[in-house]
Short mmCIF file of C-alpha atoms and ligand atoms in Angstrom, two decimals:
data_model
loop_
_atom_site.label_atom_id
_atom_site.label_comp_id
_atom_site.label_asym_id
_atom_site.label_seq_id
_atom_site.Cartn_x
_atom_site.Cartn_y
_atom_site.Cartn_z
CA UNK N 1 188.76 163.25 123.55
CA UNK N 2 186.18 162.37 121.04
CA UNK N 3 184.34 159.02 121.13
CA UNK N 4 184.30 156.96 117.55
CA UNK N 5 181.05 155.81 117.52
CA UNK N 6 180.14 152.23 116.42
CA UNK N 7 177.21 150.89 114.43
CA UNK N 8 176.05 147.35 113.06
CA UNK N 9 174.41 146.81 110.05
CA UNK N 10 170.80 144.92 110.31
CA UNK N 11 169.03 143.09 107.68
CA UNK N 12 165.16 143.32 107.32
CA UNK N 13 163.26 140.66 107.76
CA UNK N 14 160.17 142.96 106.83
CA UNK N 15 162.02 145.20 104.04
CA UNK N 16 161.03 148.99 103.75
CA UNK N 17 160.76 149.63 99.98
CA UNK N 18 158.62 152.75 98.72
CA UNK N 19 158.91 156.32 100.47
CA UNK N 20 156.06 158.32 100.83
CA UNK N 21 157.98 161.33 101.37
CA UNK N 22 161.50 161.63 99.20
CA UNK N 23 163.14 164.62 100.91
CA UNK N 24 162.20 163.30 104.88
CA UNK N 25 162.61 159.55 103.54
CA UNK N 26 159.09 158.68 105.54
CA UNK N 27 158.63 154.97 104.43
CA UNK N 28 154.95 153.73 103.07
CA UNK N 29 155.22 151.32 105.67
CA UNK N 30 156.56 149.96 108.98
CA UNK N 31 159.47 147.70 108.50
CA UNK N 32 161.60 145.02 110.90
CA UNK N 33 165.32 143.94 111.00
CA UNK N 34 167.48 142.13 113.12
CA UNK N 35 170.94 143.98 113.38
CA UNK N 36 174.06 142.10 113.31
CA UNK N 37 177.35 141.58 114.83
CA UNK N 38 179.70 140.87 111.94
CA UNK N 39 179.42 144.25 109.95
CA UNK N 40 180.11 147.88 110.93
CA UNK N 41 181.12 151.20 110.71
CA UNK N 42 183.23 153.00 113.25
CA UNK N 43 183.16 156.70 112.20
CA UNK N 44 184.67 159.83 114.20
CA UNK N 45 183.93 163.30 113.23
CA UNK N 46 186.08 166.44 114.32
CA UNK N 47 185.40 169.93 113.67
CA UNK N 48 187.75 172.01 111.20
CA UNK N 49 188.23 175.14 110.99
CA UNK N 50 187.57 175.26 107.32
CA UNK N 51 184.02 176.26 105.14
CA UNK N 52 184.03 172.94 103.61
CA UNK N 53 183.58 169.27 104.90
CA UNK N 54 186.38 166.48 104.26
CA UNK N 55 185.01 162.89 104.26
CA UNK N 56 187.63 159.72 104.76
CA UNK N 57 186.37 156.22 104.07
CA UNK N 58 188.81 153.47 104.61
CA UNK N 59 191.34 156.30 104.79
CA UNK N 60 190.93 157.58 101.36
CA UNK N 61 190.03 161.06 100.84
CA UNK N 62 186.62 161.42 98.60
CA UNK N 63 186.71 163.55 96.03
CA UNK N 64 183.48 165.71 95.59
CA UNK N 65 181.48 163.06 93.00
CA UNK N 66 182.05 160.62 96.23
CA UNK N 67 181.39 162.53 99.01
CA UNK N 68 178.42 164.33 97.93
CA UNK N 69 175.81 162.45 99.50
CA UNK N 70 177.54 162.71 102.80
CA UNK N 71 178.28 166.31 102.45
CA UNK N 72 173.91 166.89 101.75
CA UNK N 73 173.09 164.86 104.91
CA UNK N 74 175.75 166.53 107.27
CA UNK N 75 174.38 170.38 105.51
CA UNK N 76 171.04 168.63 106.38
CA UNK N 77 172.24 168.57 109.94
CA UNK N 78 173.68 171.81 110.45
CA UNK N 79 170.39 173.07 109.34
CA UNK N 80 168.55 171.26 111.42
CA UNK N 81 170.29 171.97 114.89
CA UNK N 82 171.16 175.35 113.69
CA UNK N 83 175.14 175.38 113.86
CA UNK N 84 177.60 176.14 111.19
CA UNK N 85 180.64 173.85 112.36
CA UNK N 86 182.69 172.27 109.26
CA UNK N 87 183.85 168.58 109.85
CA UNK N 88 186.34 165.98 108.67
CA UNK N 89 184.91 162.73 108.71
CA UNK N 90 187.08 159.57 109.31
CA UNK N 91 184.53 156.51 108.42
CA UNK N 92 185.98 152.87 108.75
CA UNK N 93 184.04 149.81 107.02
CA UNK N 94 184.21 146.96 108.82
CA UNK N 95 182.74 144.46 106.16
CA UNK N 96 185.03 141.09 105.65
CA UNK N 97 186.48 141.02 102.37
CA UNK N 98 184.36 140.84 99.76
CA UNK N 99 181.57 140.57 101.50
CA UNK N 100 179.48 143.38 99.77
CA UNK N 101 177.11 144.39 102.09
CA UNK N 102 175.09 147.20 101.69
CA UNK N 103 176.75 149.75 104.71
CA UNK N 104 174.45 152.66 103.70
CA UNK N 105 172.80 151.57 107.00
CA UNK N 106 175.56 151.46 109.62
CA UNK N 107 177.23 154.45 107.81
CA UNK N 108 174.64 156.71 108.59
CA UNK N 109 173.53 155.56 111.44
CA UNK N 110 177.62 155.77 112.60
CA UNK N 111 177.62 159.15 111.19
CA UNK N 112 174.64 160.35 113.19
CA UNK N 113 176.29 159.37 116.52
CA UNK N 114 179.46 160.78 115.54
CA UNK N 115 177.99 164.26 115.10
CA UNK N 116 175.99 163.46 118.43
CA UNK N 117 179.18 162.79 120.16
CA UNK N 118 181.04 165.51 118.56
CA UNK N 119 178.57 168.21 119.14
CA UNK N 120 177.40 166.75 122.65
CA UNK N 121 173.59 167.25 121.39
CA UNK N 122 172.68 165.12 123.93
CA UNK N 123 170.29 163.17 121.67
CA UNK N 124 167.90 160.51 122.96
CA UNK N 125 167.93 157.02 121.14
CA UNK N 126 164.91 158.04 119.41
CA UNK N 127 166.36 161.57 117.93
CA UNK N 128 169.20 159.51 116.96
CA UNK N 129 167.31 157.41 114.68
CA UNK N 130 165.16 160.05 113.13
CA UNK N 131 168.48 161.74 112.73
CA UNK N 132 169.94 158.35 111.17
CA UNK N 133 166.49 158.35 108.91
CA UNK N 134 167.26 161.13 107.39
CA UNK N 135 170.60 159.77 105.70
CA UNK N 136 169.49 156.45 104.81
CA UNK N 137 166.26 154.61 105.84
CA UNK N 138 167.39 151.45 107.00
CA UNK N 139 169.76 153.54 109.23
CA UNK N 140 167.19 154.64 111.87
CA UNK N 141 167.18 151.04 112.58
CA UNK N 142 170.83 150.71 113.64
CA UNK N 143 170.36 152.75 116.25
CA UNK N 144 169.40 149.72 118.44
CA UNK N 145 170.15 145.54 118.32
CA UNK N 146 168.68 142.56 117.99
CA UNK N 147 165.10 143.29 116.43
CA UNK N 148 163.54 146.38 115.64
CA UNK N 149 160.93 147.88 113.88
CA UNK N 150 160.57 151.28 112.11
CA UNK N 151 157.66 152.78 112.72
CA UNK N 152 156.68 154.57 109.37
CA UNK N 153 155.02 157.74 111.09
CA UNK N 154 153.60 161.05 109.18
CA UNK N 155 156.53 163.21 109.83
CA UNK N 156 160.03 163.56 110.78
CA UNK N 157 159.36 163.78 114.68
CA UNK N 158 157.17 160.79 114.31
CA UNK N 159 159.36 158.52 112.21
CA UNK N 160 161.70 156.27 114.02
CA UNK N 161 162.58 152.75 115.17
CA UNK N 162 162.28 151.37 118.35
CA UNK N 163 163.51 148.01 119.77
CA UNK N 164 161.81 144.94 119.89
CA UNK N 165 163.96 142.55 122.12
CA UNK N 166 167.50 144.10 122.21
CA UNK N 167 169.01 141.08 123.38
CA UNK N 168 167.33 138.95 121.56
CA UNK N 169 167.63 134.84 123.30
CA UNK N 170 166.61 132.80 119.89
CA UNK N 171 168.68 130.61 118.21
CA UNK N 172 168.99 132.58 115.24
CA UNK N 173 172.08 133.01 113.05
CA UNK N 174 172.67 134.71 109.35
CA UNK N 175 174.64 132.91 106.16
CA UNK N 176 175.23 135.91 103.95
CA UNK N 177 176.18 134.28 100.37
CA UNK N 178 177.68 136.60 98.11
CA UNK N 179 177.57 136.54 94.92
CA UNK N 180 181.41 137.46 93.44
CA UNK N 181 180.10 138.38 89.92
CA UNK N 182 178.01 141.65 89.97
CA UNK N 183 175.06 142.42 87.92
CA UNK N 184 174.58 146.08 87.07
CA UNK N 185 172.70 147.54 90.13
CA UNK N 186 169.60 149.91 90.38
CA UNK N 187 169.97 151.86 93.38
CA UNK N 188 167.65 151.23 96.47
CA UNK N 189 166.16 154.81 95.56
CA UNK N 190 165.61 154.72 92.10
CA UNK N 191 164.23 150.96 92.40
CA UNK N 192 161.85 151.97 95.15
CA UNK N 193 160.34 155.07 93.24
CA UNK N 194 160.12 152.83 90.05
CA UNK N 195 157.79 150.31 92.33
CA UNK N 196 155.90 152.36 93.86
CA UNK N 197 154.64 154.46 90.62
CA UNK N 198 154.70 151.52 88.08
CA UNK N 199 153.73 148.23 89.94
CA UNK N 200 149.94 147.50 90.06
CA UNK N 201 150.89 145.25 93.17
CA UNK N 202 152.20 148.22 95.03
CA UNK N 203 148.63 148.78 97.24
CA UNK N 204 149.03 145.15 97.94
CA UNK N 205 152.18 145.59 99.18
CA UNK N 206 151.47 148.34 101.43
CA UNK N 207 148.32 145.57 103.11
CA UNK N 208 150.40 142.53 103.34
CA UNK N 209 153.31 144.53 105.14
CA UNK N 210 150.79 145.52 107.89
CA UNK N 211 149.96 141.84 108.64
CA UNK N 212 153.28 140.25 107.93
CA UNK N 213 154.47 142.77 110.93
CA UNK N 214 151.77 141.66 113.17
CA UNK N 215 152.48 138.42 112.34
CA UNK N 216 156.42 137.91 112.80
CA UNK N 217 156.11 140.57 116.10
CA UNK N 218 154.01 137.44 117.35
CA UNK N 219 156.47 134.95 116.17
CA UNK N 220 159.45 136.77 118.08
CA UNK N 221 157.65 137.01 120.95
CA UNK N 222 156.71 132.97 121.58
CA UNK N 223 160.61 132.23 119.79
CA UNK N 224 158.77 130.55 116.52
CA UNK N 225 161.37 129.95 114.70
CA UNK N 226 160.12 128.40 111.45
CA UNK N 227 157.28 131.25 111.47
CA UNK N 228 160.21 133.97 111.75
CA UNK N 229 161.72 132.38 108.26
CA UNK N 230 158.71 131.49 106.58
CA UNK N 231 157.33 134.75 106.92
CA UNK N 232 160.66 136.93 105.99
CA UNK N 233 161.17 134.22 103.24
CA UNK N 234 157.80 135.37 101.79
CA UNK N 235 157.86 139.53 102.53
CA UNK N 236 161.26 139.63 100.21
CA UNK N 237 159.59 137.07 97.82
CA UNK N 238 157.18 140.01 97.21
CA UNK N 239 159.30 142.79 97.62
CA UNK N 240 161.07 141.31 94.61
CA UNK N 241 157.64 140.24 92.41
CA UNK N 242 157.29 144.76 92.59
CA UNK N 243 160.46 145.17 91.37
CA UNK N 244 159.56 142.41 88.38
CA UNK N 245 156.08 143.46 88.20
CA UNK N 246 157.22 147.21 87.56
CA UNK N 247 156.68 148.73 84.11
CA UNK N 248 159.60 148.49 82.17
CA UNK N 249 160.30 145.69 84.89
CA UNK N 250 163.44 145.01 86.00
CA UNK N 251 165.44 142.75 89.23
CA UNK N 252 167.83 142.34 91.35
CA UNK N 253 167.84 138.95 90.79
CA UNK N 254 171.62 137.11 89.50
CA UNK N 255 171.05 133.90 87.73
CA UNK N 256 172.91 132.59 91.02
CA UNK N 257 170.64 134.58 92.96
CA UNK N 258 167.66 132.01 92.03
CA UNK N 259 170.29 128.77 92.23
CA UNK N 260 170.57 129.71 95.70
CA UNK N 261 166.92 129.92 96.17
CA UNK N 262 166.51 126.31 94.59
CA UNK N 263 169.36 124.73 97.10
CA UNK N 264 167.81 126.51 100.15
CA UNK N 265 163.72 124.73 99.53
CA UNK N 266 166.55 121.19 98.73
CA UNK N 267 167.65 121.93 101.89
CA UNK N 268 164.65 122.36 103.94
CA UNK N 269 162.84 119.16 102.08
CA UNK N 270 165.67 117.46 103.21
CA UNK N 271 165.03 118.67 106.94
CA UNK N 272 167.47 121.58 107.35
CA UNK N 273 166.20 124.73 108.65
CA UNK N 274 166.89 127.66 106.00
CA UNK N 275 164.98 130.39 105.06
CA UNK N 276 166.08 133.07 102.58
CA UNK N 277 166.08 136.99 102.22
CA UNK N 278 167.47 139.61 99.84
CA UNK N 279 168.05 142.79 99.56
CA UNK N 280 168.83 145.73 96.84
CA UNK N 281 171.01 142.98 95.37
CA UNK N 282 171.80 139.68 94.45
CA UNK N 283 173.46 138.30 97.18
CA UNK N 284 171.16 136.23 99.62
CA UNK N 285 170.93 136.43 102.97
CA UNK N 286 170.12 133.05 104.69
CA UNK N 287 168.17 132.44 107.89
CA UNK N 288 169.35 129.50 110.21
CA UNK N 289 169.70 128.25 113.58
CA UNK N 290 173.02 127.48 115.05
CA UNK N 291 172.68 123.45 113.99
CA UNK N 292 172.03 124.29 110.50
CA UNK N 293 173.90 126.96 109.96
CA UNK N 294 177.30 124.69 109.12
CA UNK N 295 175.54 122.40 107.56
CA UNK N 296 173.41 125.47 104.80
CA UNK N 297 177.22 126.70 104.25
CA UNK N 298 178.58 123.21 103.31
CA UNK N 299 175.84 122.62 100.84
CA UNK N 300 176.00 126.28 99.23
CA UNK N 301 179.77 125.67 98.87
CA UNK N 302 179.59 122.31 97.26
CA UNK N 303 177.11 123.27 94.80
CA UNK N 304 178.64 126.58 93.71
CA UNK N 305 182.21 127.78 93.28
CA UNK N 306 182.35 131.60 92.88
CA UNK N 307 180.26 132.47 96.33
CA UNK N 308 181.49 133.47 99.68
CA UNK N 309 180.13 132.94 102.68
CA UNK N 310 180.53 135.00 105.67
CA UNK N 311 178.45 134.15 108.66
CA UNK N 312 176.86 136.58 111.02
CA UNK N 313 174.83 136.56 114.78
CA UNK N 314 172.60 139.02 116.66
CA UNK N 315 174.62 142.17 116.80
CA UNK N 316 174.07 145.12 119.41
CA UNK N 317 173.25 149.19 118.94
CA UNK N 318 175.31 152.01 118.63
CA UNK N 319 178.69 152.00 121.10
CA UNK N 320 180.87 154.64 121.70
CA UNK N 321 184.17 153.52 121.69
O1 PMV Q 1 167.97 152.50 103.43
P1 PMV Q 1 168.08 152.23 101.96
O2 PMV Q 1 167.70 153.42 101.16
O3 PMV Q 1 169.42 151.69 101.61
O4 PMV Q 1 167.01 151.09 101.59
C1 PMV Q 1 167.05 149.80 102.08
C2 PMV Q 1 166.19 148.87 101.27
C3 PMV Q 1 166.25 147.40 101.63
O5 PMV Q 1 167.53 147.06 102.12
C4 PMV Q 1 166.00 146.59 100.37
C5 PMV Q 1 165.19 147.00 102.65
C6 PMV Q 1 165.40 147.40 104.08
O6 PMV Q 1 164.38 147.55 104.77
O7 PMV Q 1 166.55 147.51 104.54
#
């Protein structure tokens, strides 16, 4: 019987934004997350006899404007290991309701196993998240839990995460507030290239990434808390000032995007420990401890109405279930 294979999302605390290399998706830059428990994607994939792939997500066939991506990376993988094997693809998101997180990284990281499994390619960790890489960035982080860090290499043997603590004992948990109305969204791609080839801040960017991951890999290792949020607080502050500073500029940003923002610096002057990141999106991702935590979600809720709140913990690496 075929394993499903399981993997978590993860949020970056140092975000990976500009590729050097499009097709191989080789990142400017190294980048860190911290994967979590509360979102995943269990996907199973089982060869067909058949010349075409079939791709289920929440058990709804996708037609071919849907499924297209999917369909590149798994031709991408055939040609890689040098097989010809046609698959149907049976992906579940596990996201609560509404919650809107970005699964591009679980999905392919999922995907990758499930191909692993199915095929028995025996893959290491490491092959699995250059494999992962090559559907979606962020995925070649999934691979593992707790933190991890991408290491941007020069090619695609040398590109790939590797864990930081896996098991991870710092009191660290994630609010994720989501904004319920949507603001027209620039994919992660498109907003990446326009960065990197229109923002004069880009070289910056590149510099302060280097030190900001010496600097937080130091602040895991002696549990440092406040460092840990200050520090991913300020890397997606200026991930976002590329995406304004681009030429014609443009953000991410929700008007409730920057609200948030405001309560989160009324909530640390008043003693509470939060610390913000965002992705691709408006929705804000906030950094607590387990005290504050309850205390960050009460405020949020009072202030605003149309948010959700879902909260989240350290979450592990790929399973096989
Ligand atoms: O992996 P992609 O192409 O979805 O890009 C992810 C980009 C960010 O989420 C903004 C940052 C990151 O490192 O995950």
């Amino acid at each position: 019987m075929t394993r499903t294979a399981r993997a978590y999302t993860n949020i970056a605390l140092i975000k990976y934004w500009g590729k050097k290399d499009k097709q191989l998706k080789l990142p400017y830059t190294n980048s860190l997350s911290l994967t979590l428990d509360r979102f995943y994607t269990d996907t199973k994939a089982t060869i067909i006899d058949a010349d075409k792939d079939i791709v289920y997500l929440n058990k709804q066939l996708l037609d071919e404007t849907k499924n297209k991506r999917i369909i590149n990376y798994l031709q991408t993988i055939r040609d890689f290991y040098g097989f010809s094997d046609h698959f149907q693809i049976d992906s579940i998101n596990h996201v609560p309701t509404s919650a809107g997180f970005a699964s591009s990284a679980s999905g392919f990281a999922a995907l990758a196993a499930a191909i692993n499994e199915t095929k028995q390619l025996g893959l290491t960790r490491q092959e699995l998240s250059i494999l992962a890489r090559n559907g979606s960035g962020s995925a070649s982080r999934s691979i593992y839990g707790g933190f991890v860090e991408w290491q941007a290499g020069f090619d695609n043997a040398s590109s790939f995460a590797v864990p930081i603590d896996e098991n991870p004992q710092i009191d660290l948990s994630l609010l994720s507030v989501v904004i319920n109305k949507h603001s027209k969204k620039v994919s992660s791609t498109v907003g990446m290239e326009n960065s990197v080839k229109t923002s004069p801040f880009y070289p910056n960017w590149v510099t302060l990434v280097s030190s900001e991951i010496k600097e937080i890999k130091q602040a895991i290792a002696k549990k440092d808390l406040q460092k840990i949020g200050e520090i991913s607080e300020h890397n997606a502050m200026s991930m976002h000032a590329l995406t304004l500073s681009a030429n014609p500029s443009f953000t991410y940003f929700a008007p409730q995007t920057i609200k948030i923002m405001q309560l989160i610096q009324e909530l640390r002057q008043k003693g509470i420990f939060a610390y913000a990141t965002i992705d691709a999106g408006p929705n804000v991702k906030i950094i607590c401890t387990k005290e504050s935590i309850t205390k960050v979600q009460e405020y949020i809720e009072q202030q605003l109405s149309d948010v959700t709140c879902v909260v989240a913990n350290i979450g592990p690496g790929i399973q096989y279930i």
